[in-house]
Coordinates of C-alpha atoms in Angstrom, one line a residue:
M117 CA 111.5 70.0 114.7
S118 CA 107.7 70.5 114.7
D119 CA 105.8 71.2 111.5
P120 CA 105.0 74.9 112.5
A121 CA 108.7 75.4 113.1
L122 CA 109.5 74.0 109.7
G123 CA 107.0 76.5 108.2
L124 CA 108.8 79.4 109.9
L125 CA 112.1 78.0 108.7
M126 CA 110.7 77.8 105.2
L127 CA 109.6 81.5 105.5
G128 CA 113.0 82.7 106.7
L129 CA 114.8 80.7 104.0
I130 CA 112.9 82.2 101.2
V131 CA 114.1 85.7 102.2
V132 CA 117.7 84.6 102.5
V133 CA 117.7 82.7 99.2
I134 CA 116.1 85.6 97.3
M135 CA 118.6 88.1 98.7
L136 CA 121.4 85.7 97.5
G137 CA 120.1 86.3 93.9
F138 CA 118.2 83.1 93.1
P139 CA 115.2 83.5 90.8
T140 CA 112.1 84.1 93.0
A141 CA 109.6 81.9 91.2
F142 CA 111.8 78.8 91.1
T143 CA 113.0 79.4 94.6
L144 CA 109.4 79.3 95.8
M145 CA 108.7 76.1 93.9
G146 CA 111.9 74.5 95.1
L147 CA 111.3 75.2 98.7
G148 CA 107.7 74.3 98.4
M149 CA 108.5 71.0 96.9
F150 CA 111.3 70.2 99.4
F151 CA 109.3 71.1 102.6
G152 CA 106.1 69.8 101.1
F153 CA 107.7 66.4 100.6
F154 CA 108.3 66.1 104.3
A155 CA 104.9 67.5 105.1
Y156 CA 103.2 64.8 103.0
Y157 CA 105.7 62.0 103.8
R158 CA 104.2 58.7 105.1
A159 CA 106.4 55.8 106.2
G160 CA 106.5 53.0 103.7
E161 CA 105.1 55.1 100.9
A162 CA 107.0 55.3 97.6
W163 CA 108.5 58.8 97.0
A164 CA 106.8 59.0 93.6
D165 CA 103.4 58.6 95.4
N166 CA 104.0 61.7 97.6
H167 CA 101.0 64.1 97.3
I168 CA 103.3 67.1 96.8
F169 CA 103.5 66.2 93.1
D170 CA 99.7 66.2 92.9
L171 CA 99.7 69.6 94.6
M172 CA 102.2 71.0 92.2
V173 CA 100.1 70.0 89.2
Q174 CA 96.9 71.4 90.8
R175 CA 98.5 74.8 91.6
T176 CA 100.0 75.0 88.1
Y177 CA 96.7 74.2 86.5
G178 CA 95.0 76.8 88.8
A179 CA 97.4 79.5 87.6
M180 CA 96.8 78.6 84.0
T181 CA 93.0 78.8 84.3
N182 CA 93.0 82.0 86.4
D183 CA 90.9 84.5 84.3
V184 CA 92.3 87.5 86.2
L185 CA 95.8 86.9 84.8
I186 CA 94.8 87.0 81.2
S187 CA 94.8 90.9 81.3
I188 CA 98.5 91.0 82.4
P189 CA 100.1 90.2 79.0
L190 CA 97.8 92.7 77.2
F191 CA 98.6 95.5 79.6
V192 CA 102.3 94.7 79.5
L193 CA 102.2 94.6 75.7
M194 CA 100.5 98.0 75.8
G195 CA 103.3 99.4 77.9
Y196 CA 106.1 97.9 75.9
V197 CA 104.7 99.0 72.6
M198 CA 104.4 102.6 73.8
E199 CA 107.9 102.5 75.3
R200 CA 109.5 101.1 72.1
G201 CA 107.4 103.5 70.0
A202 CA 109.3 106.5 71.6
L203 CA 106.2 108.6 72.1
V204 CA 107.4 110.6 75.1
D205 CA 109.9 113.1 73.6
K206 CA 107.3 115.5 72.2
M207 CA 105.2 115.2 75.3
F208 CA 108.0 116.3 77.6
Y209 CA 108.8 119.3 75.4
S210 CA 105.2 120.5 75.2
I211 CA 104.6 120.1 79.0
Q212 CA 107.9 121.8 79.8
L213 CA 106.7 124.8 77.7
A214 CA 103.3 124.8 79.4
F215 CA 104.9 125.0 82.9
R216 CA 107.8 127.3 81.9
R217 CA 106.8 130.0 84.4
V218 CA 106.4 127.5 87.4
P219 CA 109.2 127.2 89.9
A220 CA 111.4 124.2 89.1
S221 CA 109.6 123.9 85.8
L222 CA 111.8 121.1 84.4
A223 CA 111.2 119.0 87.6
V224 CA 107.5 119.7 87.5
A225 CA 107.3 118.7 83.8
T226 CA 109.3 115.6 84.6
L227 CA 106.9 114.5 87.4
I228 CA 103.8 115.1 85.2
V229 CA 105.3 113.1 82.3
C230 CA 106.4 110.3 84.7
T231 CA 102.9 110.2 86.1
F232 CA 101.2 110.3 82.7
W233 CA 103.6 107.9 81.1
G234 CA 103.5 105.5 84.1
I235 CA 99.7 105.3 83.8
A236 CA 100.0 104.5 80.1
S237 CA 102.8 101.9 80.4
G238 CA 102.8 100.7 83.9
L239 CA 106.5 99.8 83.6
V240 CA 108.7 101.3 86.3
G241 CA 112.0 100.5 84.7
A242 CA 111.0 101.8 81.3
V243 CA 109.7 105.1 82.7
V244 CA 112.7 105.8 84.9
V245 CA 115.2 104.9 82.1
L246 CA 113.3 107.0 79.5
M247 CA 113.0 110.1 81.7
G248 CA 116.6 109.6 82.8
V249 CA 117.6 109.9 79.2
I250 CA 115.3 112.7 78.3
A251 CA 115.1 114.9 81.4
F252 CA 118.1 114.1 83.7
N253 CA 120.8 115.8 81.6
P254 CA 118.7 118.9 80.8
M255 CA 118.0 119.4 84.5
L256 CA 121.7 119.0 85.5
K257 CA 122.8 121.4 82.7
A258 CA 120.2 123.9 83.9
G259 CA 121.9 123.9 87.3
Y260 CA 119.4 121.8 89.2
D261 CA 120.4 120.0 92.4
V262 CA 121.3 116.4 91.8
K263 CA 119.1 115.2 94.6
L264 CA 116.1 117.1 93.2
A265 CA 116.7 115.8 89.7
S266 CA 117.3 112.2 90.7
G267 CA 114.5 112.1 93.2
V268 CA 111.7 113.4 90.9
I269 CA 112.6 110.8 88.2
T270 CA 112.9 107.8 90.6
A271 CA 109.8 108.7 92.6
G272 CA 107.7 109.8 89.6
G273 CA 108.6 106.7 87.7
T274 CA 107.2 104.4 90.4
L275 CA 103.7 105.8 90.2
G276 CA 103.0 103.6 87.2
I277 CA 102.5 100.5 89.4
L278 CA 100.0 102.4 91.6
I279 CA 97.7 104.3 89.3
P280 CA 95.5 102.0 87.1
P281 CA 95.9 100.2 84.9
S282 CA 98.5 98.5 87.0
V283 CA 99.9 95.0 86.9
M284 CA 100.5 95.0 90.6
I285 CA 96.8 95.6 91.2
I286 CA 95.9 92.6 89.0
V287 CA 98.4 90.4 90.9
Y288 CA 96.9 91.5 94.3
A289 CA 93.4 90.9 93.0
A290 CA 94.3 87.4 92.0
V291 CA 96.1 86.7 95.3
A292 CA 93.4 88.2 97.5
G293 CA 90.4 87.1 95.5
Q294 CA 89.1 90.7 95.1
S295 CA 87.6 92.5 92.2
V296 CA 90.1 94.1 89.8
V297 CA 87.5 96.8 88.9
K298 CA 86.9 97.8 92.5
L299 CA 90.7 97.9 93.2
Y300 CA 91.2 100.0 90.1
A301 CA 88.6 102.5 91.3
A302 CA 90.0 102.5 94.9
A303 CA 93.6 103.2 93.7
M304 CA 92.6 106.0 91.4
F305 CA 92.4 108.9 93.9
P306 CA 95.3 107.8 96.2
G307 CA 97.6 107.5 93.1
F308 CA 96.9 111.0 91.9
F309 CA 96.9 112.4 95.5
L310 CA 100.4 110.9 96.0
A311 CA 101.6 112.6 92.8
F312 CA 100.1 115.9 94.0
L313 CA 102.0 115.6 97.3
Y314 CA 105.2 115.0 95.2
L315 CA 104.4 118.2 93.2
V316 CA 103.8 120.3 96.4
Y317 CA 107.1 119.1 97.8
I318 CA 109.0 120.0 94.6
I319 CA 107.5 123.5 94.2
G320 CA 107.8 124.2 97.9
W321 CA 111.4 123.2 98.0
A322 CA 112.1 125.4 94.9
L323 CA 110.4 128.4 96.5
L324 CA 112.2 128.0 99.8
N325 CA 115.6 127.5 98.1
P326 CA 115.7 128.8 94.6
K327 CA 119.3 127.8 94.1
I328 CA 118.3 124.1 93.7
A329 CA 116.3 124.9 90.6
P330 CA 117.5 128.1 88.8
K331 CA 115.2 129.8 86.3
L332 CA 115.8 128.7 82.7
P333 CA 117.2 131.3 80.3
E334 CA 114.8 133.1 78.0
S335 CA 116.0 131.2 75.0
E336 CA 114.8 127.9 76.5
T337 CA 111.4 129.2 77.6
R338 CA 110.5 131.1 74.4
V339 CA 107.7 129.4 72.5
P340 CA 108.3 129.1 68.8
V341 CA 105.5 130.9 67.0
R342 CA 104.9 130.0 63.3
P343 CA 105.2 133.1 61.0
W344 CA 101.8 132.7 59.5
I345 CA 100.2 132.6 63.0
A346 CA 101.7 136.1 63.7
D347 CA 100.5 137.3 60.2
L348 CA 97.0 135.9 61.0
Q349 CA 96.9 138.0 64.2
Q350 CA 97.8 141.1 62.3
A351 CA 95.1 140.4 59.7
Y352 CA 92.3 139.6 62.2
S353 CA 92.9 140.0 65.9
H354 CA 95.6 139.5 68.5
R355 CA 93.3 137.1 70.3
M356 CA 93.6 133.7 68.6
L357 CA 90.1 132.3 69.1
P358 CA 88.3 135.4 67.5
A359 CA 91.0 135.4 64.8
L360 CA 90.5 131.8 63.9
L361 CA 86.7 132.0 64.0
T362 CA 86.7 135.1 61.8
A363 CA 89.2 133.4 59.4
A364 CA 86.9 130.3 59.2
V365 CA 83.9 132.6 58.3
A366 CA 85.8 135.0 56.0
P367 CA 88.9 133.1 54.9
S368 CA 90.0 135.4 52.0
R369 CA 92.7 137.2 54.0
A370 CA 93.9 134.1 55.8
M371 CA 94.2 132.1 52.6
A372 CA 96.4 134.8 51.2
L373 CA 99.1 134.0 53.9
T374 CA 101.9 131.6 53.1
M375 CA 103.4 128.7 55.1
D376 CA 106.7 127.1 53.9
G377 CA 106.3 128.9 50.6
A378 CA 102.7 127.6 50.0
R379 CA 99.4 129.4 50.6
I380 CA 97.4 128.5 53.6
S381 CA 94.5 126.1 52.8
Y382 CA 91.0 126.3 54.3
G383 CA 91.6 122.9 55.9
T384 CA 94.7 124.3 57.7
I385 CA 92.5 127.0 59.2
L386 CA 89.8 124.5 60.3
K387 CA 92.5 122.2 61.8
N388 CA 94.0 125.0 63.9
L389 CA 90.5 126.1 64.9
G390 CA 90.0 122.6 66.2
F391 CA 93.1 122.9 68.3
A392 CA 91.9 126.1 69.8
L393 CA 88.5 124.6 70.7
V394 CA 90.0 121.5 72.4
P395 CA 89.7 123.0 76.0
L396 CA 86.1 124.0 75.4
I397 CA 85.2 120.5 74.0
L398 CA 86.9 118.7 76.9
A399 CA 85.2 120.9 79.5
L400 CA 81.7 120.4 77.9
S401 CA 82.3 116.7 77.4
T402 CA 83.3 116.3 81.0
L403 CA 80.3 118.2 82.3
W404 CA 77.9 116.3 80.0
A405 CA 79.4 112.9 81.0
S406 CA 79.0 113.8 84.7
W407 CA 75.4 114.9 84.2
W408 CA 74.6 111.7 82.2
Y409 CA 76.2 109.3 84.7
V410 CA 74.6 110.9 87.8
V411 CA 71.2 112.1 86.5
I412 CA 70.3 110.2 83.3
H413 CA 72.1 106.8 83.6
P414 CA 70.5 105.7 87.0
Q415 CA 66.9 106.2 85.8
P416 CA 65.1 102.9 85.5
D417 CA 63.5 101.9 82.2
T418 CA 59.7 102.3 82.6
P419 CA 58.0 99.1 81.3
A420 CA 55.0 99.5 78.9
P421 CA 51.5 98.7 80.3
A422 CA 51.3 95.7 78.0
A423 CA 54.5 94.4 79.4
I424 CA 53.3 94.8 83.0
T425 CA 50.1 92.9 82.1
E426 CA 52.0 90.1 80.5
R427 CA 54.3 89.9 83.5
V428 CA 51.3 89.7 85.9
Q429 CA 49.8 87.0 83.8
S430 CA 53.0 85.1 83.8
G431 CA 53.1 85.5 87.6
D432 CA 49.6 83.9 87.9
A433 CA 50.8 81.1 85.6
S434 CA 53.6 80.3 88.0
K435 CA 51.2 77.8 89.7
S436 CA 51.5 75.5 86.8
E437 CA 52.5 71.8 87.3
P438 CA 56.1 72.0 86.0
A439 CA 57.0 74.5 88.7
E440 CA 55.4 72.3 91.4
E441 CA 57.1 69.2 90.1
K442 CA 60.5 70.8 90.1
L443 CA 60.0 72.1 93.7
E444 CA 58.8 68.7 94.8
E445 CA 61.8 67.0 93.3
L446 CA 64.3 69.4 94.8
G447 CA 62.6 69.3 98.2
S448 CA 61.4 65.7 98.3
S449 CA 62.6 65.3 101.9
Q450 CA 60.3 68.1 103.1
S451 CA 56.8 67.8 104.4
G452 CA 53.8 68.2 102.1
S453 CA 52.7 71.4 103.8
S454 CA 56.0 73.1 103.0
Q455 CA 55.8 71.9 99.4
E456 CA 52.5 73.5 99.0
S457 CA 53.6 76.8 100.5
E458 CA 56.5 77.3 98.1
P459 CA 54.3 77.8 94.9
E460 CA 52.4 80.4 96.9
T461 CA 55.6 82.2 97.5
L462 CA 56.3 82.2 93.8
Q463 CA 52.8 83.6 93.2
Q464 CA 53.5 86.5 95.5
M465 CA 56.8 87.2 93.8
G466 CA 54.9 87.7 90.6
N467 CA 52.2 89.8 92.2
A468 CA 51.5 93.1 90.4
E469 CA 51.2 95.0 93.7
L470 CA 54.7 94.0 94.7
Q471 CA 56.0 95.0 91.3
T472 CA 54.4 98.5 91.3
S473 CA 53.6 99.8 94.8
N474 CA 56.3 98.2 96.8
A475 CA 59.2 98.8 94.4
P476 CA 61.4 101.7 95.4
A477 CA 60.9 104.7 93.1
Y478 CA 63.9 106.5 91.6
T479 CA 64.1 109.9 93.2
G480 CA 67.1 111.2 91.4
P481 CA 70.3 112.6 92.8
S482 CA 70.3 114.8 95.9
P483 CA 69.4 118.5 95.6
E484 CA 73.0 119.4 96.6
F485 CA 74.3 117.8 93.4
Y486 CA 72.5 120.4 91.2
T487 CA 74.0 123.2 93.3
Y488 CA 77.5 121.8 93.1
F489 CA 77.1 121.0 89.4
A490 CA 75.9 124.6 88.6
F491 CA 78.7 126.1 90.7
T492 CA 81.4 123.9 89.1
A493 CA 80.0 124.6 85.6
A494 CA 80.1 128.3 86.3
I495 CA 83.7 128.2 87.5
I496 CA 84.8 126.2 84.5
L497 CA 83.1 128.5 82.0
L498 CA 84.6 131.6 83.7
L499 CA 88.1 130.0 83.5
L500 CA 87.5 129.1 79.8
F501 CA 86.4 132.7 79.1
Y502 CA 89.5 134.1 80.8
Y503 CA 91.7 131.6 79.0
Y504 CA 90.3 132.4 75.6
W505 CA 90.3 136.2 76.3
T506 CA 94.1 136.1 77.1
M507 CA 95.1 133.4 74.6
G508 CA 97.7 134.9 72.3
A509 CA 100.0 133.2 69.7
E510 CA 102.3 131.6 72.3
Q511 CA 99.5 130.1 74.3
F512 CA 97.9 128.8 71.2
E513 CA 101.2 127.2 70.0
V514 CA 101.6 125.5 73.5
L515 CA 98.0 124.3 73.2
R516 CA 98.6 122.9 69.8
L517 CA 101.8 121.1 71.0
L518 CA 100.0 119.7 74.0
T519 CA 97.0 118.5 71.9
S520 CA 99.2 116.8 69.3
S521 CA 101.5 115.1 71.8
V522 CA 99.3 114.4 74.9
M523 CA 95.8 114.2 73.5
P524 CA 96.1 110.8 71.7
L525 CA 97.7 109.0 74.6
G526 CA 95.3 110.7 77.1
L527 CA 92.3 109.6 75.2
L528 CA 93.5 106.1 75.0
T529 CA 94.2 105.9 78.7
A530 CA 90.9 107.6 79.5
V531 CA 89.0 105.1 77.3
V532 CA 90.8 102.1 78.8
L533 CA 90.0 103.2 82.4
A534 CA 86.5 104.4 81.6
V535 CA 85.3 101.1 80.0
I536 CA 86.6 99.2 83.1
L537 CA 85.2 101.5 85.8
L538 CA 81.8 102.0 84.1
G539 CA 81.4 98.2 83.7
I540 CA 81.3 98.4 79.9
T541 CA 84.0 95.8 79.5
T542 CA 86.1 93.5 81.7
A543 CA 89.7 94.2 82.6
T544 CA 90.9 91.8 80.0
E545 CA 88.8 93.3 77.2
S546 CA 89.9 96.8 78.1
A547 CA 93.5 95.6 78.1
A548 CA 93.0 94.4 74.6
V549 CA 91.6 97.8 73.6
G550 CA 94.7 99.4 75.2
A551 CA 97.1 97.2 73.4
A552 CA 95.4 97.8 70.0
G553 CA 95.3 101.5 70.7
A554 CA 99.0 101.5 71.6
F555 CA 99.8 99.9 68.2
L556 CA 97.7 102.5 66.4
L557 CA 99.4 105.4 68.2
A558 CA 102.9 104.0 67.4
F559 CA 102.0 103.4 63.8
Q560 CA 100.5 106.9 63.5
A561 CA 103.7 108.4 64.9
R562 CA 105.7 106.2 62.5
T563 CA 108.1 105.2 65.3
L564 CA 107.4 101.4 65.5
D565 CA 109.1 99.2 63.0
W566 CA 109.3 95.4 62.8
K567 CA 112.4 95.1 65.0
R568 CA 110.8 97.1 67.8
T569 CA 107.6 95.2 67.5
K570 CA 109.4 91.9 68.0
E571 CA 111.3 93.4 71.0
A572 CA 108.0 94.5 72.5
V573 CA 106.4 91.0 72.0
F574 CA 109.4 89.2 73.3
L575 CA 109.6 91.4 76.5
T576 CA 105.9 90.9 77.0
A577 CA 106.2 87.1 76.8
K578 CA 109.2 87.2 79.2
T579 CA 107.4 89.4 81.8
T580 CA 104.2 87.4 81.5
S581 CA 105.9 84.1 82.0
M582 CA 107.8 85.5 85.0
V583 CA 104.5 86.6 86.6
C584 CA 102.7 83.3 85.9
W585 CA 105.5 81.2 87.3
L586 CA 105.5 83.5 90.3
F587 CA 101.9 82.6 90.8
V588 CA 102.6 78.9 90.5
G589 CA 105.5 79.1 93.0
S590 CA 103.6 81.3 95.5
A591 CA 100.5 79.1 95.4
L592 CA 102.6 76.0 96.1
F593 CA 104.6 77.8 98.8
S594 CA 101.5 79.2 100.5
A595 CA 99.8 75.8 100.5
V596 CA 102.8 74.0 102.0
F597 CA 103.2 76.8 104.5
A598 CA 99.6 76.4 105.6
I599 CA 99.9 72.6 105.7
L600 CA 102.9 72.8 108.0
G601 CA 100.9 75.0 110.4
G602 CA 103.0 78.2 109.8
Q603 CA 100.0 80.3 108.9
A604 CA 98.0 79.1 111.9
L605 CA 101.0 79.8 114.2
L606 CA 101.4 83.4 112.9
E607 CA 97.7 84.0 113.2
S608 CA 97.5 82.8 116.8
W609 CA 100.6 84.9 117.7
V610 CA 99.1 88.0 116.2
L611 CA 95.7 87.4 117.9
S612 CA 97.4 86.8 121.2
L613 CA 98.8 90.3 121.1
N614 CA 95.2 91.7 121.5
L615 CA 95.8 94.4 118.9
T616 CA 93.3 97.0 117.9
P617 CA 92.5 97.3 114.2
L618 CA 94.7 100.4 114.1
Q619 CA 97.6 98.6 115.8
F620 CA 97.3 95.7 113.4
M621 CA 97.2 98.0 110.4
I622 CA 100.4 99.8 111.6
L623 CA 102.1 96.4 112.3
S624 CA 101.2 94.9 109.0
Q625 CA 102.2 98.0 107.0
A626 CA 105.4 98.4 108.9
I627 CA 106.4 94.8 108.2
I628 CA 105.7 95.3 104.5
F629 CA 107.6 98.6 104.5
I630 CA 110.6 96.9 106.0
L631 CA 110.3 94.0 103.6
G632 CA 110.5 96.5 100.8
W633 CA 114.1 97.3 101.6
P634 CA 115.5 93.8 100.6
L635 CA 112.6 92.6 98.4
E636 CA 110.7 93.7 95.3
W637 CA 107.0 94.2 95.2
T638 CA 106.4 90.8 93.4
E639 CA 107.9 88.8 96.2
I640 CA 106.0 90.8 98.8
I641 CA 102.6 90.5 97.1
V642 CA 102.8 86.7 96.3
I643 CA 104.6 85.6 99.5
F644 CA 103.8 87.9 102.5
V645 CA 100.5 89.5 101.6
P646 CA 98.7 86.1 101.7
I647 CA 99.8 85.7 105.4
F648 CA 98.0 88.9 106.4
L649 CA 94.8 88.4 104.4
P650 CA 93.1 85.9 106.6
M651 CA 93.5 88.2 109.6
L652 CA 91.8 91.1 108.0
K653 CA 88.3 89.7 108.7
H654 CA 89.1 89.3 112.4
F655 CA 90.0 92.9 112.8
G656 CA 87.2 94.2 110.6
I657 CA 89.5 95.8 108.0
D658 CA 88.3 96.2 104.4
P659 CA 90.7 94.2 102.1
I660 CA 90.3 96.8 99.4
L661 CA 91.4 99.6 101.7
W662 CA 94.2 97.5 103.1
G663 CA 95.3 96.5 99.6
V664 CA 95.5 100.1 98.4
L665 CA 97.6 101.0 101.5
V666 CA 99.9 98.2 100.5
F667 CA 100.1 99.6 96.9
V668 CA 101.1 103.0 98.2
N669 CA 103.5 101.4 100.7
L670 CA 105.2 99.4 98.0
Q671 CA 106.1 102.7 96.3
A672 CA 108.8 102.7 99.0
A673 CA 110.1 99.3 97.8
F674 CA 111.4 101.1 94.7
L675 CA 112.8 103.9 96.7
S676 CA 114.4 102.2 99.7
P677 CA 118.0 100.9 99.6
P678 CA 119.7 98.5 99.2
V679 CA 117.4 97.0 96.5
A680 CA 115.9 100.3 95.3
M681 CA 115.5 99.3 91.7
S682 CA 114.6 102.9 90.6
A683 CA 118.1 104.1 91.7
F684 CA 119.8 101.4 89.7
Y685 CA 117.7 102.1 86.6
L686 CA 118.6 105.8 86.8
K687 CA 122.3 105.1 87.6
G688 CA 122.5 103.1 84.3
V689 CA 121.8 106.2 82.2
A690 CA 123.1 108.9 84.5
P691 CA 126.4 110.8 83.9
K692 CA 129.5 109.2 85.6
H693 CA 129.8 112.0 88.1
V694 CA 126.4 111.2 89.6
T695 CA 126.9 108.7 92.4
L696 CA 124.5 106.1 93.7
N697 CA 124.6 107.7 97.2
Q698 CA 123.4 111.0 95.6
I699 CA 120.5 109.2 94.0
F700 CA 119.6 107.5 97.3
A701 CA 119.7 110.8 99.1
G702 CA 117.3 112.3 96.5
M703 CA 114.8 109.5 97.1
M704 CA 114.7 109.7 100.9
P705 CA 112.2 112.6 101.1
Y706 CA 109.7 110.8 98.9
M707 CA 109.7 107.9 101.2
V708 CA 108.5 110.3 104.0
I709 CA 105.8 111.6 101.6
V710 CA 104.6 108.0 101.0
I711 CA 104.2 107.5 104.8
I712 CA 102.3 110.8 105.0
C713 CA 100.0 109.8 102.2
M714 CA 99.3 106.5 104.0
M715 CA 98.4 108.3 107.2
L716 CA 96.0 110.6 105.4
M717 CA 94.4 107.6 103.6
Y718 CA 93.8 105.9 106.9
I719 CA 92.5 109.1 108.6
W720 CA 90.2 109.8 105.6
P721 CA 89.1 106.4 104.2
G722 CA 86.8 108.1 101.7
L723 CA 89.9 109.0 99.7
T724 CA 90.2 105.3 98.8
L725 CA 86.7 103.9 99.2
W726 CA 84.4 106.7 98.0
L727 CA 84.8 106.0 94.2
P728 CA 84.3 102.2 94.4
N729 CA 81.3 102.6 96.8
Y730 CA 79.8 105.2 94.5
L731 CA 80.3 103.2 91.3
Y732 CA 79.4 99.7 92.6
G733 CA 77.8 100.2 96.0
N734 CA 79.1 99.3 99.4

């Protein structure tokens, strides 16, 4: 059997052995060592001198020194701390009250919590299990269709591996040699767009067939209003913002009210006024941050005249002997005329004319930006005016619940993503910020004890070691596969088909989609994605666009039987009368939505590439 045939046999065996249940990482290493021994075998050579052992050491050391992988344990720790800290119960209750008048409100709230919690934790199994415990039984008791209830939990729970910060993106970045930051920016909009398509499907199905999601009884949608809030309305105004503002200015009547047998303090009035002002503060902060990043941040710092003069003089001084000696030493094999021309080039680089007249001047953003910004600001202010004009006691209580349950986690997630995307910190440093913030949130909620902390740390170590051994195994497997000629054979076969870039894109994504049925995303990323990566340059396909398409495609890996892990996660906490086939049937429409999302991403590449191109250039 020829070496390329051995490579293809090696590739087929890995799929069979993994499907038999053997550990992926050690299967990769075992097959790599076995086939690599024959690839490096030389007659008369001692078996201990075979180069496969050197390759094994090199690949292991390469995985240990890979800086990209350092952020994985920190992001995983962040997710496990929040999952063990049980911070999701209040969030689901407050979001369910906020969307109580929307069709299929429980399913909508479940999807929003799954998306938000998946972003914060990035753990598919944890999100599906948590939402299965919290939301599955309430939906079934409310008369929701089993397919709707199971589908929204399993599909929403998988969004955590797509929307940053995601461990899958980090793994792909390490395999493909791409920037984690650019991949995070590229996956941002497609992730939220896929969640939006899920939301449209749920609400549309509920509108077409109301029987699948009956309206909740009035007792479950009534917002509990604290008695002193109702008394505050009677004392000042039925609109909460004017009432709280007036109470803050003239607090005598408000401080005469009682709450739990005690008088209301002035601090309580200011605290509730802060809750009421949260939408206004968020809107103004968002507008100011957009203005700062687009208008103020790109402006170059204007050097002082003295600094310019000093720079010109230093440019003239570039003709000094040390510069010529260094150039002569580096280019000693060149002619004397070329050696003399290089200092002149340095002199021109320090010329004041080039630094002043030829430098491109900053012209600011396009005029359309100011029009769009003014229009957006006007719309936001009108919406805020309408919201505060109609905000009564119930709306205020919902806002308070949302602020106290969603705001801390939302701020932590926003900070972690912002410091990465804006280039303030590296992915590893932002992961450390996220892990520290998760501990603070859990301690503030008083839900994280020593036992749960040990569990979170142990699970983090277990997950991280699995990922790192996967990298060692996949690096060894890929190297042996390339040495045997399997990679070259597959590339020549694909190139012989004379495919267009679109046809290659469809072929590669279809293969990954089919591989998602028997395999998990980890095996697909570390084994099969490296086979396609060298071909992208030939077809002129952006590896970032192709990678994000793979991320969206791998959503189907959690939703496609027989290995659909989301279904098994949910089945473990579902009532006994819910069958696995019902859960599978509920997931099928979401696989179609994944394909639709991929088609729209290819038709409209700006959905994926606009943000990284805007932040970091093309």
